[in-house]
Amino acid sequence: MAQLATQIVINGLASSLVYILMALGFTLIFGIMRVVNFAHGELYMIAAFIVYFFVGSLGWNYYLVVVLAAVAVGLFGAGLERALLRPFIGRELNGMIMAVAISMTLQSAAFILFGPDELSAPRPVAGVIRLGAIVVALDRLVVGIIALFILAVFYLFMRYTKLGLAMRAVVQDEEIASIHGIRARVIHPLAFGLGSMLAGFAGALMAPIYTVYPYMGAQPMLKAFIVVILGGLGSIPGAVLGGVVLGLTESVFATLISTTIATMVSFGIVVLILLVKPTGLMGRSGR
Amino acid sequence: MKSVVTHFALIAALAAWPFVVRQPFLTHVGIMIALYATLALSMNLMLRIGQISFAHGAFMGLGAYGSALFMMRLDLPFFAAFLGAGLAVSVVAWLVGQIFLKIRGVYFVLLTFSFGEIIVLLFIEWVGLFGGSNGLANVPPPGLFGHQIQGRGGFYLLALALATFAYLSVRAIYRSELGAVITSLDENENLSRSLGIDAHQYRLLTFCFSAFLAGLAGALYGHYLTLVTPDDYGFSVSVNLVVMNVIGGISDPIGVVLGALLLTILPEFLRDAQQYHGLVYGLLLIVFLLFMPEGLYGAIRRFRRNKWEGSA
């Protein structure tokens, strides 16, 4: 029983880390630009395809490609903000529809380029570690460690750099921030790029673990969405808390009942939270 | 009076169309256009009150499953099952609308989105009633006055009747005082409330009627395909409806029908290149959002006005 519980917790935390990576970008973008980024899953998908192509087909070093993919997706995201989303600042519903349009376009573009097949990227490491009766897959462990590292760097960036401070200020109150000389024109693409980069990291890290295909972004996007509602749209500590809560809840229900029930329960929780406290577990009251 | 005559003539022409042209494929396209026009009009009602619902795919699905199950399990005649399904969907909308409609903006969208996902998961998980991922096969064909409707021509007439009902009712709503109230809820709710208007009740009414139309369209869709599967009623349905509204123009029901027409014809003729659907949809949506936010209808109107002013 204790072993089962530990295994559930370990599995749950392993998924949590990736959920948090996705959710942090999603929530950062919402917090700063008030855009519900329905294209977040496609950014994840693009990074996974980059890994598939450069590691799988060209045989480049996996860890190098992870960084390259994340940076490329980050730049792409900043470009998207500049070209397509900027006109919709302050118009939340239209911005959201634009994000849906971007998501559809990217999905079909990937479909046309790569076809519908589920491809697999080579794993950087294989095998498992056994601690007594508890089994941890080695590739998951590596992904977990890298994800933790990225989260730590992100935290330090937001906490101790001037840019991080500026971004947190915009999340809190854009008008007051602008009085202090923080320019939205600079912060918006930066935040969208940074959020996209985090999605890129998540996609690149998960590419060898799951299969790579045009619609692979839908699932992690849904998870990010649940996590962010749990924690509060726009709240960065909330995304971390939400990620842990979702990872653990899912792990419990998926192990004991079934994954469909697990998803239903998490959506049920989302509905309850939106009704009772739309600002989420850690959110502030709306503007 | 003149408009009544033109409307009748138009509807008669539309009704006669497949029996003159006699092309099964075109009749099929006509059925899809009529169903999507109904659905897009139902979404238009939601856009009017400024609350985009991503649960409309689920409402359509509830209509499809409802009508099929009423006929298969309860042996109800078609019309009773069809109407019953529509009413059942509006009861669901009334129940959830009580609390959902108190939430505004993005949060309402996300709420309806989650609700829709739960309904679709329910279709998959409750195998005993909804048949799981395989759905319900062999949905019985509709029958009216003792006649079984199986051919495409009959379906086309049914779908056209439904679309006509949807169009006329939505148009009548917008032209009446009710329409003015509904639009005011999006534009300045506080002002309408200060006039003694119970905003929440009007919202609820709109939501229920919108769900009713979506449920009816779903019911007919299920009978037409004779197969009801959970995949057909997900999030993407609602997205397509929003796309139709944006591209056609949300300010007038004619624009909405135009959007449904265009975006139904396009994929049906792109059949050989199915992977391009999404690309065309997505790119069109991006272009319209950026450059023609009033949609085709708005563009046509502006064009005609400019021409008129130019000649004067």
PDB file of N, CA, C and O in Angstrom, chain A residues 40-75:
ATOM      1  N   HIS A  40      -1.091  27.481 -27.602  1.00  0.00           N
ATOM      2  CA  HIS A  40       0.035  27.059 -26.769  1.00  0.00           C
ATOM      3  C   HIS A  40       0.466  25.615 -27.074  1.00  0.00           C
ATOM      4  O   HIS A  40       1.649  25.309 -27.089  1.00  0.00           O
ATOM      5  N   GLY A  41      -0.499  24.753 -27.304  1.00  0.00           N
ATOM      6  CA  GLY A  41      -0.191  23.353 -27.611  1.00  0.00           C
ATOM      7  C   GLY A  41       0.557  23.210 -28.924  1.00  0.00           C
ATOM      8  O   GLY A  41       1.364  22.293 -29.100  1.00  0.00           O
ATOM      9  N   GLU A  42       0.310  24.124 -29.869  1.00  0.00           N
ATOM     10  CA  GLU A  42       0.971  24.018 -31.164  1.00  0.00           C
ATOM     11  C   GLU A  42       2.434  24.435 -31.045  1.00  0.00           C
ATOM     12  O   GLU A  42       3.290  23.937 -31.769  1.00  0.00           O
ATOM     13  N   LEU A  43       2.731  25.354 -30.099  1.00  0.00           N
ATOM     14  CA  LEU A  43       4.129  25.720 -29.866  1.00  0.00           C
ATOM     15  C   LEU A  43       4.887  24.499 -29.340  1.00  0.00           C
ATOM     16  O   LEU A  43       6.014  24.217 -29.749  1.00  0.00           O
ATOM     17  N   TYR A  44       4.231  23.772 -28.473  1.00  0.00           N
ATOM     18  CA  TYR A  44       4.771  22.518 -27.933  1.00  0.00           C
ATOM     19  C   TYR A  44       5.026  21.530 -29.067  1.00  0.00           C
ATOM     20  O   TYR A  44       6.091  20.916 -29.171  1.00  0.00           O
ATOM     21  N   MET A  45       4.046  21.434 -29.979  1.00  0.00           N
ATOM     22  CA  MET A  45       4.141  20.506 -31.105  1.00  0.00           C
ATOM     23  C   MET A  45       5.309  20.874 -32.017  1.00  0.00           C
ATOM     24  O   MET A  45       6.069  19.999 -32.439  1.00  0.00           O
ATOM     25  N   ILE A  46       5.487  22.174 -32.281  1.00  0.00           N
ATOM     26  CA  ILE A  46       6.570  22.594 -33.180  1.00  0.00           C
ATOM     27  C   ILE A  46       7.920  22.186 -32.600  1.00  0.00           C
ATOM     28  O   ILE A  46       8.773  21.635 -33.301  1.00  0.00           O
ATOM     29  N   ALA A  47       8.098  22.401 -31.290  1.00  0.00           N
ATOM     30  CA  ALA A  47       9.374  22.034 -30.665  1.00  0.00           C
ATOM     31  C   ALA A  47       9.601  20.529 -30.779  1.00  0.00           C
ATOM     32  O   ALA A  47      10.723  20.074 -31.044  1.00  0.00           O
ATOM     33  N   ALA A  48       8.541  19.741 -30.603  1.00  0.00           N
ATOM     34  CA  ALA A  48       8.687  18.295 -30.695  1.00  0.00           C
ATOM     35  C   ALA A  48       9.101  17.893 -32.107  1.00  0.00           C
ATOM     36  O   ALA A  48       9.949  16.996 -32.289  1.00  0.00           O
ATOM     37  N   PHE A  49       8.548  18.557 -33.125  1.00  0.00           N
ATOM     38  CA  PHE A  49       8.932  18.239 -34.502  1.00  0.00           C
ATOM     39  C   PHE A  49      10.382  18.640 -34.772  1.00  0.00           C
ATOM     40  O   PHE A  49      11.086  17.959 -35.509  1.00  0.00           O
ATOM     41  N   ILE A  50      10.816  19.744 -34.160  1.00  0.00           N
ATOM     42  CA  ILE A  50      12.216  20.139 -34.340  1.00  0.00           C
ATOM     43  C   ILE A  50      13.126  19.042 -33.786  1.00  0.00           C
ATOM     44  O   ILE A  50      14.102  18.638 -34.416  1.00  0.00           O
ATOM     45  N   VAL A  51      12.776  18.522 -32.612  1.00  0.00           N
ATOM     46  CA  VAL A  51      13.570  17.433 -32.035  1.00  0.00           C
ATOM     47  C   VAL A  51      13.514  16.208 -32.944  1.00  0.00           C
ATOM     48  O   VAL A  51      14.537  15.578 -33.232  1.00  0.00           O
ATOM     49  N   TYR A  52      12.321  15.893 -33.425  1.00  0.00           N
ATOM     50  CA  TYR A  52      12.177  14.729 -34.304  1.00  0.00           C
ATOM     51  C   TYR A  52      13.099  14.862 -35.514  1.00  0.00           C
ATOM     52  O   TYR A  52      13.798  13.935 -35.896  1.00  0.00           O
ATOM     53  N   PHE A  53      13.119  16.060 -36.093  1.00  0.00           N
ATOM     54  CA  PHE A  53      13.877  16.246 -37.326  1.00  0.00           C
ATOM     55  C   PHE A  53      15.386  16.270 -37.069  1.00  0.00           C
ATOM     56  O   PHE A  53      16.143  15.520 -37.665  1.00  0.00           O
ATOM     57  N   PHE A  54      15.825  17.114 -36.115  1.00  0.00           N
ATOM     58  CA  PHE A  54      17.265  17.293 -35.950  1.00  0.00           C
ATOM     59  C   PHE A  54      17.920  16.131 -35.226  1.00  0.00           C
ATOM     60  O   PHE A  54      19.044  15.759 -35.533  1.00  0.00           O
ATOM     61  N   VAL A  55      17.226  15.556 -34.248  1.00  0.00           N
ATOM     62  CA  VAL A  55      17.827  14.427 -33.521  1.00  0.00           C
ATOM     63  C   VAL A  55      17.561  13.134 -34.277  1.00  0.00           C
ATOM     64  O   VAL A  55      18.460  12.332 -34.513  1.00  0.00           O
ATOM     65  N   GLY A  56      16.305  12.948 -34.683  1.00  0.00           N
ATOM     66  CA  GLY A  56      15.934  11.692 -35.335  1.00  0.00           C
ATOM     67  C   GLY A  56      16.520  11.555 -36.728  1.00  0.00           C
ATOM     68  O   GLY A  56      17.132  10.537 -37.053  1.00  0.00           O
ATOM     69  N   SER A  57      16.358  12.595 -37.561  1.00  0.00           N
ATOM     70  CA  SER A  57      16.789  12.466 -38.953  1.00  0.00           C
ATOM     71  C   SER A  57      18.248  12.864 -39.147  1.00  0.00           C
ATOM     72  O   SER A  57      18.974  12.226 -39.901  1.00  0.00           O
ATOM     73  N   LEU A  58      18.684  13.946 -38.493  1.00  0.00           N
ATOM     74  CA  LEU A  58      20.051  14.424 -38.744  1.00  0.00           C
ATOM     75  C   LEU A  58      21.041  13.938 -37.694  1.00  0.00           C
ATOM     76  O   LEU A  58      22.244  14.096 -37.865  1.00  0.00           O
ATOM     77  N   GLY A  59      20.549  13.385 -36.592  1.00  0.00           N
ATOM     78  CA  GLY A  59      21.431  12.807 -35.582  1.00  0.00           C
ATOM     79  C   GLY A  59      22.195  13.808 -34.732  1.00  0.00           C
ATOM     80  O   GLY A  59      23.277  13.518 -34.230  1.00  0.00           O
ATOM     81  N   TRP A  60      21.651  15.016 -34.574  1.00  0.00           N
ATOM     82  CA  TRP A  60      22.318  15.990 -33.717  1.00  0.00           C
ATOM     83  C   TRP A  60      22.188  15.568 -32.248  1.00  0.00           C
ATOM     84  O   TRP A  60      21.389  14.713 -31.918  1.00  0.00           O
ATOM     85  N   ASN A  61      22.988  16.246 -31.395  1.00  0.00           N
ATOM     86  CA  ASN A  61      22.941  15.967 -29.958  1.00  0.00           C
ATOM     87  C   ASN A  61      21.601  16.408 -29.365  1.00  0.00           C
ATOM     88  O   ASN A  61      21.148  17.533 -29.598  1.00  0.00           O
ATOM     89  N   TYR A  62      20.949  15.510 -28.611  1.00  0.00           N
ATOM     90  CA  TYR A  62      19.608  15.777 -28.105  1.00  0.00           C
ATOM     91  C   TYR A  62      19.545  17.031 -27.237  1.00  0.00           C
ATOM     92  O   TYR A  62      18.683  17.901 -27.427  1.00  0.00           O
ATOM     93  N   TYR A  63      20.481  17.145 -26.295  1.00  0.00           N
ATOM     94  CA  TYR A  63      20.386  18.251 -25.332  1.00  0.00           C
ATOM     95  C   TYR A  63      20.582  19.597 -26.006  1.00  0.00           C
ATOM     96  O   TYR A  63      19.941  20.586 -25.673  1.00  0.00           O
ATOM     97  N   LEU A  64      21.473  19.620 -27.009  1.00  0.00           N
ATOM     98  CA  LEU A  64      21.684  20.839 -27.771  1.00  0.00           C
ATOM     99  C   LEU A  64      20.394  21.229 -28.503  1.00  0.00           C
ATOM    100  O   LEU A  64      19.967  22.391 -28.507  1.00  0.00           O
ATOM    101  N   VAL A  65      19.747  20.211 -29.100  1.00  0.00           N
ATOM    102  CA  VAL A  65      18.540  20.487 -29.878  1.00  0.00           C
ATOM    103  C   VAL A  65      17.400  20.968 -28.972  1.00  0.00           C
ATOM    104  O   VAL A  65      16.608  21.823 -29.371  1.00  0.00           O
ATOM    105  N   VAL A  66      17.339  20.447 -27.748  1.00  0.00           N
ATOM    106  CA  VAL A  66      16.298  20.916 -26.820  1.00  0.00           C
ATOM    107  C   VAL A  66      16.408  22.426 -26.654  1.00  0.00           C
ATOM    108  O   VAL A  66      15.415  23.159 -26.767  1.00  0.00           O
ATOM    109  N   VAL A  67      17.629  22.904 -26.421  1.00  0.00           N
ATOM    110  CA  VAL A  67      17.827  24.343 -26.231  1.00  0.00           C
ATOM    111  C   VAL A  67      17.507  25.098 -27.518  1.00  0.00           C
ATOM    112  O   VAL A  67      16.783  26.105 -27.515  1.00  0.00           O
ATOM    113  N   LEU A  68      18.010  24.583 -28.648  1.00  0.00           N
ATOM    114  CA  LEU A  68      17.746  25.233 -29.935  1.00  0.00           C
ATOM    115  C   LEU A  68      16.248  25.324 -30.212  1.00  0.00           C
ATOM    116  O   LEU A  68      15.744  26.373 -30.623  1.00  0.00           O
ATOM    117  N   ALA A  69      15.551  24.215 -29.981  1.00  0.00           N
ATOM    118  CA  ALA A  69      14.112  24.166 -30.262  1.00  0.00           C
ATOM    119  C   ALA A  69      13.387  25.199 -29.416  1.00  0.00           C
ATOM    120  O   ALA A  69      12.535  25.949 -29.909  1.00  0.00           O
ATOM    121  N   ALA A  70      13.748  25.275 -28.119  1.00  0.00           N
ATOM    122  CA  ALA A  70      13.063  26.203 -27.226  1.00  0.00           C
ATOM    123  C   ALA A  70      13.309  27.639 -27.674  1.00  0.00           C
ATOM    124  O   ALA A  70      12.383  28.465 -27.718  1.00  0.00           O
ATOM    125  N   VAL A  71      14.557  27.947 -28.043  1.00  0.00           N
ATOM    126  CA  VAL A  71      14.873  29.310 -28.482  1.00  0.00           C
ATOM    127  C   VAL A  71      14.125  29.632 -29.773  1.00  0.00           C
ATOM    128  O   VAL A  71      13.519  30.702 -29.920  1.00  0.00           O
ATOM    129  N   ALA A  72      14.115  28.662 -30.710  1.00  0.00           N
ATOM    130  CA  ALA A  72      13.428  28.892 -31.984  1.00  0.00           C
ATOM    131  C   ALA A  72      11.943  29.145 -31.750  1.00  0.00           C
ATOM    132  O   ALA A  72      11.363  30.085 -32.312  1.00  0.00           O
ATOM    133  N   VAL A  73      11.320  28.325 -30.913  1.00  0.00           N
ATOM    134  CA  VAL A  73       9.900  28.494 -30.640  1.00  0.00           C
ATOM    135  C   VAL A  73       9.650  29.827 -29.920  1.00  0.00           C
ATOM    136  O   VAL A  73       8.657  30.509 -30.178  1.00  0.00           O
ATOM    137  N   GLY A  74      10.566  30.199 -29.047  1.00  0.00           N
ATOM    138  CA  GLY A  74      10.452  31.483 -28.352  1.00  0.00           C
ATOM    139  C   GLY A  74      10.438  32.642 -29.335  1.00  0.00           C
ATOM    140  O   GLY A  74       9.586  33.535 -29.269  1.00  0.00           O
ATOM    141  N   LEU A  75      11.384  32.620 -30.287  1.00  0.00           N
ATOM    142  CA  LEU A  75      11.443  33.679 -31.294  1.00  0.00           C
ATOM    143  C   LEU A  75      10.175  33.675 -32.149  1.00  0.00           C
ATOM    144  O   LEU A  75       9.617  34.724 -32.474  1.00  0.00           O
TER     145      LEU A  75
END
